[in-house]
Every structure is written in structure tokens, then in C-alpha cells.
Short mmCIF file of C-alpha atoms in Angstrom, two decimals:
data_model
loop_
_atom_site.label_atom_id
_atom_site.label_comp_id
_atom_site.label_asym_id
_atom_site.label_seq_id
_atom_site.Cartn_x
_atom_site.Cartn_y
_atom_site.Cartn_z
CA MET O 1 134.77 -115.70 2.26
CA PRO O 2 138.01 -115.71 4.33
CA GLN O 3 137.67 -115.74 8.10
CA PHE O 4 140.00 -114.95 10.95
CA ALA O 5 139.62 -116.45 14.49
CA VAL O 6 140.03 -114.15 17.42
CA ASP O 7 138.82 -114.56 21.05
CA SER O 8 135.99 -117.01 20.44
CA ALA O 9 134.83 -115.21 17.25
CA ALA O 10 135.39 -115.78 13.53
CA LEU O 11 135.57 -112.57 11.72
CA THR O 12 134.56 -112.66 8.05
CA TYR O 13 136.32 -110.10 5.92
CA ASP O 14 137.12 -109.09 2.43
CA ASP O 15 140.70 -108.02 1.30
CA GLU O 16 140.60 -106.70 -2.17
CA GLY O 17 142.70 -104.58 -4.55
CA PRO O 18 146.44 -104.47 -5.37
CA ARG O 19 148.87 -105.24 -2.56
CA ASP O 20 151.55 -103.18 -4.18
CA ALA O 21 149.54 -99.91 -4.41
CA PRO O 22 151.52 -96.82 -3.39
CA GLU O 23 148.72 -95.60 -1.06
CA ALA O 24 148.01 -97.09 2.39
CA PRO O 25 145.24 -99.68 2.63
CA LEU O 26 141.69 -98.43 3.18
CA VAL O 27 140.06 -100.05 6.12
CA LEU O 28 136.22 -99.86 6.23
CA VAL O 29 134.33 -100.47 9.49
CA HIS O 30 130.48 -100.64 9.55
CA GLY O 31 128.16 -99.63 12.37
CA TRP O 32 125.75 -101.25 14.82
CA THR O 33 123.52 -104.06 13.37
CA ALA O 34 125.01 -103.66 9.90
CA ASN O 35 127.67 -105.58 8.06
CA ARG O 36 130.55 -105.13 5.54
CA HIS O 37 128.15 -104.70 2.61
CA ARG O 38 127.29 -101.23 3.77
CA TRP O 39 130.50 -100.39 1.93
CA ASP O 40 129.75 -102.04 -1.40
CA HIS O 41 129.90 -98.82 -3.39
CA GLN O 42 133.01 -97.60 -1.77
CA THR O 43 134.72 -100.93 -2.14
CA ALA O 44 133.96 -101.22 -5.82
CA HIS O 45 135.28 -97.67 -6.40
CA PHE O 46 138.51 -97.87 -4.59
CA SER O 47 139.55 -101.59 -4.94
CA GLY O 48 140.55 -101.14 -8.59
CA ARG O 49 143.55 -99.05 -7.54
CA ARG O 50 144.28 -99.60 -3.83
CA ARG O 51 143.95 -102.37 -1.18
CA VAL O 52 140.56 -102.25 0.60
CA ILE O 53 139.84 -104.26 3.70
CA ARG O 54 136.38 -104.43 5.17
CA LEU O 55 134.98 -106.90 7.87
CA ASP O 56 131.87 -108.03 9.63
CA LEU O 57 132.27 -107.15 13.27
CA ARG O 58 131.83 -109.99 15.66
CA GLY O 59 128.22 -111.22 15.73
CA HIS O 60 127.30 -109.27 12.70
CA GLY O 61 126.81 -110.32 9.09
CA ASP O 62 128.81 -113.58 8.35
CA SER O 63 130.93 -113.29 11.54
CA THR O 64 130.29 -115.25 14.67
CA GLY O 65 130.86 -114.32 18.35
CA ALA O 66 129.07 -112.90 21.28
CA GLY O 67 128.54 -109.19 21.96
CA VAL O 68 131.22 -107.30 23.98
CA ARG O 69 130.66 -104.61 26.64
CA THR O 70 133.03 -102.01 25.26
CA VAL O 71 133.83 -100.33 21.90
CA ALA O 72 137.59 -100.87 22.81
CA GLU O 73 137.09 -104.63 22.45
CA LEU O 74 135.75 -104.19 18.97
CA ALA O 75 138.82 -101.98 18.19
CA ASP O 76 140.99 -104.81 19.30
CA ASP O 77 139.28 -107.14 16.92
CA VAL O 78 139.96 -104.83 13.97
CA LEU O 79 143.60 -104.43 14.99
CA ALA O 80 144.04 -108.12 15.34
CA LEU O 81 142.70 -108.75 11.88
CA LEU O 82 145.06 -106.00 10.41
CA ASP O 83 148.04 -107.59 12.22
CA HIS O 84 147.01 -110.96 10.82
CA LEU O 85 146.99 -109.44 7.31
CA GLY O 86 150.34 -107.79 7.75
CA VAL O 87 148.99 -104.20 7.55
CA GLY O 88 150.91 -101.68 9.45
CA ARG O 89 149.75 -98.23 8.53
CA PHE O 90 146.28 -97.59 6.96
CA VAL O 91 143.49 -95.14 6.28
CA LEU O 92 140.61 -95.81 8.60
CA VAL O 93 136.94 -95.18 7.66
CA GLY O 94 134.14 -95.86 10.25
CA HIS O 95 130.42 -95.30 10.07
CA SER O 96 128.41 -94.66 13.31
CA MET O 97 129.68 -97.29 15.82
CA GLY O 98 132.47 -97.96 13.31
CA GLY O 99 133.52 -94.32 13.77
CA MET O 100 133.67 -94.93 17.58
CA ILE O 101 136.02 -97.94 16.85
CA ALA O 102 138.08 -95.69 14.60
CA GLN O 103 138.59 -93.06 17.28
CA THR O 104 139.52 -95.70 19.74
CA ILE O 105 142.20 -97.01 17.48
CA ALA O 106 143.48 -93.48 16.61
CA LEU O 107 143.87 -92.68 20.25
CA ALA O 108 145.63 -95.95 21.11
CA HIS O 109 147.82 -96.32 17.90
CA PRO O 110 148.19 -92.90 16.22
CA GLU O 111 151.28 -94.04 14.47
CA ARG O 112 149.21 -96.52 12.50
CA VAL O 113 146.44 -94.39 11.26
CA GLU O 114 147.45 -92.25 8.28
CA ARG O 115 144.11 -90.58 7.85
CA MET O 116 140.68 -91.14 9.37
CA VAL O 117 137.08 -90.61 8.14
CA LEU O 118 134.17 -90.57 10.62
CA VAL O 119 130.80 -91.06 8.84
CA ASN O 120 127.78 -90.10 11.02
CA SER O 121 129.77 -90.66 14.20
CA ILE O 122 130.36 -88.89 17.40
CA GLY O 123 132.80 -88.84 20.42
CA ARG O 124 130.10 -89.05 23.10
CA MET O 125 126.45 -89.98 23.05
CA THR O 126 124.37 -87.34 24.83
CA TYR O 127 120.65 -87.04 25.30
CA SER O 128 118.04 -84.85 26.99
CA ARG O 129 116.36 -86.42 29.99
CA GLY O 130 113.22 -87.20 28.01
CA ARG O 131 115.27 -88.73 25.13
CA GLY O 132 117.13 -90.90 27.49
CA LEU O 133 114.00 -92.23 29.15
CA LEU O 134 112.50 -92.90 25.70
CA MET O 135 115.55 -94.90 24.70
CA ALA O 136 115.57 -96.87 27.92
CA ALA O 137 111.87 -97.69 27.44
CA SER O 138 112.55 -98.83 23.87
CA THR O 139 114.63 -101.70 25.05
CA LEU O 140 111.58 -103.22 26.76
CA VAL O 141 109.59 -103.72 23.61
CA PRO O 142 109.82 -106.85 21.49
CA TYR O 143 113.26 -107.28 19.84
CA ARG O 144 112.23 -106.88 16.18
CA MET O 145 110.13 -103.81 17.06
CA PHE O 146 113.24 -102.30 18.74
CA VAL O 147 115.38 -102.92 15.80
CA ALA O 148 112.78 -101.76 13.33
CA ALA O 149 112.21 -98.48 15.12
CA ASN O 150 116.01 -97.68 15.20
CA ILE O 151 116.58 -98.62 11.62
CA ARG O 152 113.55 -96.80 10.18
CA ARG O 153 114.44 -93.59 11.90
CA ALA O 154 117.97 -93.88 10.65
CA PHE O 155 116.95 -92.94 7.08
CA ALA O 156 116.10 -89.49 5.90
CA PRO O 157 112.48 -88.73 4.98
CA GLY O 158 111.54 -90.07 1.52
CA HIS O 159 113.97 -92.98 1.43
CA PRO O 160 112.32 -95.96 -0.43
CA ARG O 161 110.29 -98.01 1.96
CA GLU O 162 111.19 -101.27 0.29
CA GLU O 163 114.90 -100.67 0.87
CA ILE O 164 114.27 -99.67 4.54
CA ARG O 165 112.33 -102.93 5.10
CA GLU O 166 115.22 -104.94 3.76
CA TYR O 167 117.63 -103.20 6.08
CA VAL O 168 115.32 -103.81 8.99
CA ARG O 169 115.10 -107.57 8.05
CA ALA O 170 118.94 -107.86 7.85
CA SER O 171 119.55 -105.96 11.07
CA ALA O 172 116.97 -108.08 12.90
CA GLY O 173 119.06 -111.07 11.89
CA THR O 174 121.84 -109.95 14.16
CA PRO O 175 121.58 -111.81 17.47
CA ARG O 176 119.62 -110.02 20.11
CA GLU O 177 122.48 -110.44 22.64
CA VAL O 178 124.95 -108.83 20.38
CA VAL O 179 122.65 -105.91 19.55
CA MET O 180 121.53 -105.13 23.04
CA THR O 181 125.04 -105.53 24.58
CA LEU O 182 126.64 -103.18 21.93
CA TYR O 183 123.73 -100.78 22.48
CA GLY O 184 125.00 -100.44 26.01
CA ALA O 185 128.56 -100.16 24.87
CA MET O 186 127.73 -97.26 22.48
CA ARG O 187 125.83 -95.48 25.17
CA ALA O 188 128.83 -95.75 27.54
CA PHE O 189 131.32 -94.68 24.82
CA ASP O 190 132.90 -91.29 25.61
CA VAL O 191 136.17 -89.94 24.15
CA LEU O 192 135.07 -86.39 23.64
CA ASP O 193 137.34 -85.00 26.23
CA ARG O 194 140.32 -86.71 24.54
CA ALA O 195 139.46 -85.41 21.06
CA GLY O 196 142.28 -82.85 21.19
CA GLU O 197 144.74 -85.71 21.32
CA ILE O 198 143.85 -86.91 17.88
CA HIS O 199 146.19 -85.19 15.51
CA THR O 200 145.38 -87.57 12.63
CA PRO O 201 143.98 -85.63 9.61
CA THR O 202 140.33 -86.36 9.96
CA LEU O 203 137.36 -85.92 7.73
CA MET O 204 133.87 -85.91 9.42
CA VAL O 205 130.93 -86.60 6.97
CA HIS O 206 127.49 -86.35 8.37
CA GLY O 207 123.79 -86.48 7.14
CA TYR O 208 121.99 -83.33 7.74
CA HIS O 209 118.84 -85.27 8.69
CA ASP O 210 120.54 -87.62 11.12
CA VAL O 211 118.35 -87.98 14.23
CA GLN O 212 120.22 -91.00 15.59
CA LEU O 213 123.45 -88.96 16.13
CA PRO O 214 122.51 -85.30 15.44
CA VAL O 215 124.79 -82.98 13.48
CA ARG O 216 125.22 -80.71 16.48
CA GLN O 217 126.91 -83.39 18.42
CA MET O 218 129.32 -84.09 15.53
CA LEU O 219 130.12 -80.32 15.32
CA ARG O 220 130.86 -80.25 19.02
CA MET O 221 133.40 -83.03 18.43
CA ALA O 222 134.85 -81.32 15.34
CA MET O 223 135.60 -78.19 17.34
CA ALA O 224 137.80 -80.23 19.51
CA TYR O 225 139.90 -81.84 16.78
CA PRO O 226 143.18 -80.11 15.88
CA ASP O 227 142.94 -81.21 12.17
CA ALA O 228 139.34 -81.94 11.04
CA VAL O 229 137.44 -81.17 7.88
CA VAL O 230 133.56 -81.32 7.99
CA ARG O 231 131.20 -82.09 5.19
CA ILE O 232 127.38 -82.24 5.65
CA LEU O 233 125.31 -84.19 2.98
CA ASP O 234 121.62 -84.26 2.46
CA ALA O 235 120.89 -87.59 4.05
CA GLY O 236 120.06 -89.22 7.29
CA HIS O 237 122.20 -91.58 9.38
CA GLU O 238 122.81 -94.27 6.75
CA LEU O 239 125.02 -92.22 4.46
CA PRO O 240 126.90 -95.18 2.89
CA VAL O 241 123.67 -96.51 1.34
CA GLU O 242 121.46 -93.36 1.16
CA LYS O 243 123.95 -91.36 -0.82
CA PRO O 244 126.69 -93.86 -1.86
CA ALA O 245 128.05 -91.98 -4.83
CA GLU O 246 128.28 -88.64 -3.00
CA LEU O 247 129.90 -90.19 0.04
CA THR O 248 132.36 -91.96 -2.18
CA ALA O 249 133.29 -88.81 -4.00
CA VAL O 250 133.91 -87.00 -0.74
CA LEU O 251 135.96 -89.93 0.57
CA ASP O 252 138.10 -89.99 -2.72
CA ALA O 253 138.94 -86.29 -2.47
CA PHE O 254 140.18 -86.74 1.12
CA VAL O 255 142.00 -90.03 1.09
CA THR O 256 143.62 -90.00 -2.30
CA VAL O 257 147.25 -89.01 -2.35
CA LYS O 258 147.75 -86.28 -5.00
CA GLN O 259 150.81 -86.85 -7.13
#
């Protein structure tokens, strides 16, 4: 597993597929408490014909490093890794918090992002007063209970319980300081008023049953984008692992350059 050192963190990443492929490299960014293996299906599908880069964000998976207080700092990590790998222009795919990172990069460096895919992501986290109070109270419970509650509700009804338990276990392995600090970073994230500045062709894929980041919030964001395509799939918040083949097919149709 190669690693790249940046600002007191060591980022573990995979860099697969042909370097001489005619299409821009595909960069896959996972979400909060997850890791690069959320993209196993997509990596296996695309890496046979194009370069695919995925990483564990700082403090997640096999990467080290403390939590940071803004999504922009995570975006800086991703860009630093891509600079290290000599990647100039790329197709950016982000899930949940990874989609927040993707939007941050597209706003700061539009010339580098050829296309963008936002999977179960939004431009601003908004809640009713009751929901906000519930989320604030949830931070006071024991850490594993907090993680378990968030991960369980991320899956659509009927998803195998054994798989959910495994994802809870893996997520709870993420250091508490990293999880809670980034929880605050996501709640503070807000680029919705700047969505009209993102002229990058963008695909927004969302799970119909997503209660973490509801579809209506994504649609509000989509309305502000000058060039966005929306697809809704029968899944919850964890689309990359709930409906891997369906998500891969939708991605392929959008990111593959037709000859």
C-alpha cells in the first residue's frame, strides 16, 4: 500500500490502471467514517481501461492523521496527493462528505475537474429545529453507539444486517477525535450559494431512501447547478455498497468518453 505524507498525516492510496489511457484519471473520494474500499466495485470495473486513484482520507482506513475542522483541508489533502502523482486534470467522484470535498475542489480549481459525480451528497446541511437538537444530543452518547446509530440509518430498509454490522465495526475503528471533528466540519459546510459558479458537467446520484442527506436537499442543489444531471436509485445513503453494479453503470455512462 503506497502512502503519501502531507501535513502530519500519511495518506494511503491505490493508483491502478493504465497511465497512458486516453481518458482523464478517475479520482474516487469516500465519505465520513468510511475508507477507499467503498469503491471496490467501481475500481475493479474502471481500472482495466483507465487510471483510477482512490485514497483513505486522513484518520480513516489505513491513513494516519488527526481530524481537521474544515472540508477545505481535506480537499487540500486530495489535491496534494494528485500533485504528487502528477495528475493535472481528472474526473472527480465523491460520496457524501467526499462529494463536499469534490465541490470544494471544483470551486477552487475548475480547470482541473473535467467532470464531477456527487453520490449522496449536498451543498449545505440543513435541519429542522427538532432534527438539529436530536443530532446535537446524539453526540453525548457513547462513541460506538453514536457511530452505530449513524451507520445503521444510512442503509435502506431490508439491507442485510450482517453487512451493516460489519460497516458499523469498521466505522467505529475510525478514531473518535477524527469522527467528531469532521462531524462538525460537515455541519458547517456550505457552498450552496456558490453552486451556480460550478460549470463543470456534473452527475448527481442519490438514494431515494437516504435519510442522512435527503433527496430534497440534493434537488435543491441540483436546481442551482448550470450543468447537472440527476439520477435517483432505489437505495439509502450508502449507494456504493448498497447498489454497486447500478451505481457503476450510471457512472460509466456519464464519465466514459464516447468515440
